[in-house]
Short mmCIF file of C-alpha atoms in Angstrom, two decimals:
data_model
loop_
_atom_site.label_atom_id
_atom_site.label_comp_id
_atom_site.label_asym_id
_atom_site.label_seq_id
_atom_site.Cartn_x
_atom_site.Cartn_y
_atom_site.Cartn_z
CA UNK A 19 0.18 -0.06 -0.25
CA UNK A 20 2.44 2.74 1.04
CA UNK A 21 4.30 2.29 -2.22
CA UNK A 22 1.30 2.52 -4.09
CA UNK A 23 0.82 5.77 -1.68
CA UNK A 24 3.85 7.77 -2.72
CA UNK A 25 3.00 6.42 -7.39
CA UNK A 26 -0.38 8.57 -5.96
CA UNK A 27 2.52 11.86 -4.45
CA UNK A 28 4.62 11.92 -8.07
CA UNK A 29 1.51 11.85 -9.99
CA UNK A 30 0.02 14.82 -7.92
CA UNK A 31 2.83 16.46 -10.54
CA UNK A 32 1.71 15.04 -14.15
CA UNK A 33 -0.86 18.17 -15.34
CA UNK A 34 -1.12 16.12 -18.37
CA UNK A 35 -4.16 13.89 -16.25
CA UNK A 36 -3.34 11.83 -13.42
CA UNK A 37 -2.96 14.64 -11.32
CA UNK A 38 -6.70 14.75 -10.10
CA UNK A 39 -7.25 11.06 -10.71
CA UNK A 40 -4.83 10.80 -7.40
CA UNK A 41 -5.89 13.74 -5.57
CA UNK A 42 -9.35 11.93 -5.38
CA UNK A 43 -7.55 8.62 -4.32
CA UNK A 44 -5.43 10.77 -1.91
CA UNK A 45 -8.48 11.80 -0.28
CA UNK A 46 -10.07 8.51 -0.99
CA UNK A 47 -7.42 7.01 1.55
CA UNK A 48 -7.64 9.73 4.14
CA UNK A 49 -4.86 9.81 6.78
CA UNK A 50 -3.60 6.62 6.00
CA UNK A 51 -1.89 8.65 3.40
CA UNK A 52 -1.08 11.81 4.81
CA UNK A 53 3.01 11.08 5.56
CA UNK A 54 4.21 9.21 2.28
CA UNK A 55 2.14 13.04 1.10
CA UNK A 56 4.48 14.39 3.75
CA UNK A 57 7.83 12.87 2.79
CA UNK A 58 7.37 13.64 -1.31
CA UNK A 59 5.87 17.02 -1.16
CA UNK A 60 9.54 18.18 -1.41
CA UNK A 61 9.80 17.05 -5.29
CA UNK A 62 7.10 18.23 -5.98
CA UNK A 63 6.96 21.36 -8.59
CA UNK A 64 4.52 24.01 -7.66
CA UNK A 65 1.43 21.84 -9.88
CA UNK A 66 2.27 18.93 -7.42
CA UNK A 67 2.36 21.42 -4.20
CA UNK A 68 -0.45 22.50 -5.12
CA UNK A 69 -2.84 20.02 -5.32
CA UNK A 70 -1.61 18.46 -2.27
CA UNK A 71 -2.40 21.54 -0.56
CA UNK A 72 -5.44 20.15 -1.49
CA UNK A 73 -5.30 17.42 -0.26
CA UNK A 74 -4.04 18.43 3.60
CA UNK A 75 -7.18 20.03 3.45
CA UNK A 76 -9.72 17.47 2.43
CA UNK A 77 -8.09 14.95 4.27
CA UNK A 78 -7.47 17.55 7.63
CA UNK A 79 -5.03 15.52 8.63
CA UNK A 80 -2.94 18.45 11.38
CA UNK A 81 0.19 16.45 11.24
CA UNK A 82 0.51 17.90 7.56
CA UNK A 83 1.16 21.90 9.62
CA UNK A 84 5.38 21.20 9.78
CA UNK A 85 4.65 20.62 5.63
CA UNK A 86 3.31 23.51 5.10
CA UNK A 87 4.92 25.98 7.63
CA UNK A 88 7.74 24.94 4.85
CA UNK A 89 5.74 26.13 2.19
CA UNK A 90 5.04 29.21 3.30
CA UNK A 91 9.14 29.61 2.06
CA UNK A 92 8.79 28.42 -1.26
CA UNK A 93 9.90 30.63 -4.61
CA UNK A 94 6.02 29.81 -6.01
CA UNK A 95 4.14 32.74 -4.38
CA UNK A 96 0.82 30.80 -5.08
CA UNK A 97 1.87 28.45 -3.40
CA UNK A 98 3.19 30.05 -0.53
CA UNK A 99 -0.75 31.63 -0.75
CA UNK A 100 -2.45 28.11 -0.67
CA UNK A 101 -0.03 26.93 2.34
CA UNK A 102 -1.05 30.00 4.47
CA UNK A 103 -4.67 30.09 4.25
CA UNK A 104 -4.53 25.99 4.51
CA UNK A 105 -2.55 26.16 7.80
CA UNK A 106 -6.19 28.58 8.72
CA UNK A 107 -8.37 26.94 7.92
CA UNK A 108 -7.27 23.89 9.24
CA UNK A 109 -6.31 25.19 12.66
CA UNK A 110 -2.88 24.36 12.76
CA UNK A 111 -1.29 24.89 16.24
CA UNK A 112 1.74 27.48 16.04
CA UNK A 113 0.86 28.50 12.87
CA UNK A 114 0.07 31.86 13.64
CA UNK A 115 3.54 33.46 14.12
CA UNK A 116 4.87 31.67 10.53
CA UNK A 117 2.22 33.17 8.71
CA UNK A 118 2.91 36.54 10.21
CA UNK A 119 6.41 36.14 9.39
CA UNK A 120 5.39 35.60 5.74
CA UNK A 121 3.17 37.97 5.36
CA UNK A 122 6.13 40.57 6.32
CA UNK A 123 8.06 38.80 3.37
CA UNK A 124 5.38 39.84 1.06
CA UNK A 125 5.85 43.05 2.57
CA UNK A 126 9.31 43.37 1.97
CA UNK A 127 9.52 42.45 -1.65
CA UNK A 128 7.07 44.75 -2.30
CA UNK A 129 4.06 42.81 -3.15
CA UNK A 130 0.85 44.92 -4.30
CA UNK A 131 -1.45 44.38 -1.82
CA UNK A 132 -4.12 43.74 -3.92
CA UNK A 133 -2.64 40.66 -5.11
CA UNK A 134 -3.70 37.09 -4.08
CA UNK A 135 -0.38 36.38 -2.08
CA UNK A 136 -1.28 39.10 0.11
CA UNK A 137 -5.11 39.01 -0.13
CA UNK A 138 -4.47 35.23 0.80
CA UNK A 139 -2.26 35.94 3.65
CA UNK A 140 -4.74 38.58 4.91
CA UNK A 141 -7.02 36.49 5.47
CA UNK A 142 -5.43 34.22 7.21
CA UNK A 143 -4.73 35.69 9.49
CA UNK A 144 -8.28 37.09 10.60
CA UNK A 145 -10.02 36.38 13.79
CA UNK A 146 -13.00 34.86 11.42
CA UNK A 147 -10.50 31.85 9.41
CA UNK A 148 -8.83 30.51 12.51
CA UNK A 149 -11.94 30.26 14.47
CA UNK A 150 -14.78 29.63 12.95
CA UNK A 151 -15.73 28.56 8.93
CA UNK A 152 -19.25 29.98 9.09
CA UNK A 153 -18.03 33.51 7.96
CA UNK A 154 -19.92 34.98 4.84
CA UNK A 155 -17.15 34.59 2.32
CA UNK A 156 -14.62 31.82 2.41
CA UNK A 157 -11.66 31.64 -0.20
CA UNK A 158 -12.00 27.60 -0.85
CA UNK A 159 -9.33 25.56 -1.82
CA UNK A 160 -11.04 23.70 -4.94
CA UNK A 161 -8.85 22.87 -7.24
CA UNK A 162 -9.16 26.30 -9.52
CA UNK A 163 -7.45 29.19 -7.02
CA UNK A 164 -6.45 32.24 -8.45
CA UNK A 165 -1.97 32.24 -9.42
CA UNK A 166 -0.16 35.97 -8.97
CA UNK A 167 0.76 37.55 -10.56
CA UNK A 168 -1.04 35.37 -12.62
CA UNK A 169 1.00 32.90 -13.25
CA UNK A 170 0.83 29.92 -15.43
CA UNK A 171 -0.18 26.12 -13.81
CA UNK A 172 -1.93 24.70 -16.66
CA UNK A 173 -4.77 22.85 -15.25
CA UNK A 174 -6.24 19.51 -16.73
CA UNK A 175 -11.02 19.72 -15.91
CA UNK A 176 -12.20 16.79 -14.55
CA UNK A 177 -15.28 16.30 -16.17
CA UNK A 178 -18.26 15.17 -14.25
CA UNK A 179 -18.26 11.83 -15.59
CA UNK A 180 -14.35 11.38 -13.58
CA UNK A 181 -12.74 11.78 -16.72
CA UNK A 182 -9.80 13.78 -17.31
CA UNK A 183 -10.71 16.56 -20.88
CA UNK A 184 -7.41 19.15 -21.60
CA UNK A 185 -9.17 22.43 -21.43
CA UNK A 186 -6.15 24.90 -23.36
CA UNK A 187 -4.47 27.61 -21.03
CA UNK A 188 -6.58 26.66 -18.37
CA UNK A 189 -5.03 27.52 -14.72
CA UNK A 190 -5.64 28.07 -11.40
CA UNK A 191 -7.81 30.95 -9.74
CA UNK A 192 -8.46 32.24 -6.71
CA UNK A 193 -12.57 32.23 -5.77
CA UNK A 194 -14.85 33.46 -3.01
CA UNK A 195 -18.17 31.76 -2.44
CA UNK A 196 -20.93 32.08 -0.32
CA UNK A 197 -20.36 29.00 2.47
CA UNK A 198 -23.48 27.36 2.30
CA UNK A 199 -23.49 27.53 -1.76
CA UNK A 200 -20.08 26.06 -1.68
CA UNK A 201 -20.84 23.16 1.05
CA UNK A 202 -24.37 22.70 -1.04
CA UNK A 203 -21.65 21.79 -4.33
CA UNK A 204 -19.14 19.71 -2.68
CA UNK A 205 -21.80 17.49 -0.90
CA UNK A 206 -23.20 16.90 -4.34
CA UNK A 207 -19.93 16.43 -6.62
CA UNK A 208 -17.99 14.48 -3.25
CA UNK A 209 -14.34 14.97 -3.94
CA UNK A 210 -12.05 15.97 -6.97
CA UNK A 211 -15.72 17.37 -8.50
CA UNK A 212 -15.84 20.90 -6.92
CA UNK A 213 -13.74 22.24 -10.11
CA UNK A 214 -15.38 20.61 -13.00
CA UNK A 215 -18.51 21.91 -11.10
CA UNK A 216 -17.60 25.22 -11.34
CA UNK A 217 -16.31 25.28 -14.16
CA UNK A 218 -19.37 23.87 -16.57
CA UNK A 219 -21.76 26.77 -14.90
CA UNK A 220 -19.13 28.56 -15.87
CA UNK A 221 -19.03 27.96 -18.58
CA UNK A 222 -22.96 27.82 -19.56
CA UNK A 223 -23.45 31.62 -18.52
CA UNK A 224 -20.29 32.38 -20.81
CA UNK A 225 -22.49 30.66 -23.74
CA UNK A 226 -25.25 32.47 -22.73
CA UNK A 227 -23.42 35.77 -22.46
CA UNK A 228 -21.50 34.96 -26.32
CA UNK A 229 -25.27 34.32 -27.23
CA UNK A 230 -26.40 37.72 -26.11
CA UNK A 231 -23.73 39.50 -28.13
CA UNK A 232 -24.79 37.83 -30.86
CA UNK A 233 -28.93 38.66 -30.60
CA UNK A 234 -27.34 42.29 -29.71
CA UNK A 235 -24.94 42.25 -32.78
CA UNK A 236 -27.53 41.26 -35.30
CA UNK A 237 -30.93 43.27 -33.97
CA UNK A 238 -27.57 46.87 -34.47
CA UNK A 239 -28.12 45.98 -38.36
CA UNK A 240 -31.81 44.27 -38.15
CA UNK A 241 -34.92 44.85 -36.37
CA UNK A 242 -35.53 43.08 -33.04
CA UNK A 243 -36.70 39.36 -33.51
CA UNK A 244 -40.32 39.14 -33.42
CA UNK A 245 -42.24 36.64 -30.99
CA UNK A 246 -43.18 34.35 -34.33
CA UNK A 247 -38.94 34.07 -35.11
CA UNK A 248 -38.05 33.26 -31.77
CA UNK A 249 -40.78 30.91 -31.43
CA UNK A 250 -39.94 29.82 -34.69
CA UNK A 251 -36.20 29.48 -33.86
CA UNK A 252 -37.10 27.30 -30.78
CA UNK A 253 -39.25 24.68 -32.77
CA UNK A 254 -36.17 23.99 -34.65
CA UNK A 255 -34.15 23.10 -31.89
CA UNK A 256 -36.48 21.62 -30.09
CA UNK A 257 -36.81 18.93 -33.60
CA UNK A 258 -33.11 18.11 -33.51
CA UNK A 259 -32.91 17.71 -29.77
CA UNK A 260 -36.11 14.58 -30.91
CA UNK A 261 -33.91 14.14 -33.80
CA UNK A 262 -30.94 13.46 -31.42
CA UNK A 263 -32.22 12.10 -29.24
CA UNK A 264 -33.63 9.29 -31.19
CA UNK A 265 -30.86 8.38 -33.04
CA UNK A 266 -28.86 7.42 -29.68
CA UNK A 267 -31.65 5.05 -28.41
#
């Protein structure tokens, strides 16, 4: 079992696909995976360390505390940010002073205060982040946190079916969500599916926004679509959908 866990840890660095499956399996293994993950952490690149932090947060084993504190000295600003936020969300004993030191170092680098790293570390130092997760908004460690200054960690997208679908130019971003909404999504999709769910919702929203732009451009040069034209288009779409369903059957 130990050798298998060690292989999974090394796969966390593979952004072409295996990273998501390894992440989900390590989360499923739980605390038994933590020692190998801690030991293998220094050998991972930035991408693998970010994914390892996600596993630490999901498993919530306090033994990861020292490893997360060590990551506050990483050369990767996103790794530093995620480590600070994980230390806060896991309520690791003795982490406050190292996180404060990381914030001071961040200021000494003259990092703009509105960039992701100082914002994330400031969040980690707020009383709400270390005492209760029930505040109105909270940054989540879903695999879509931000890079700063907008780094280039390529990351594949996990489809809802659990397979890897490479999304060209995709990156991790940091987003804040209402606590109840984020927990509802997490309960619905389970470990490893949070990012896919958010990505699918965003894709649908972007598609609708683009559709509105197409209609607006059309109506700029033409008369507005009549209700009859809209209903006729809907009828065509319904007909195509029924045809596709019949073919599949």
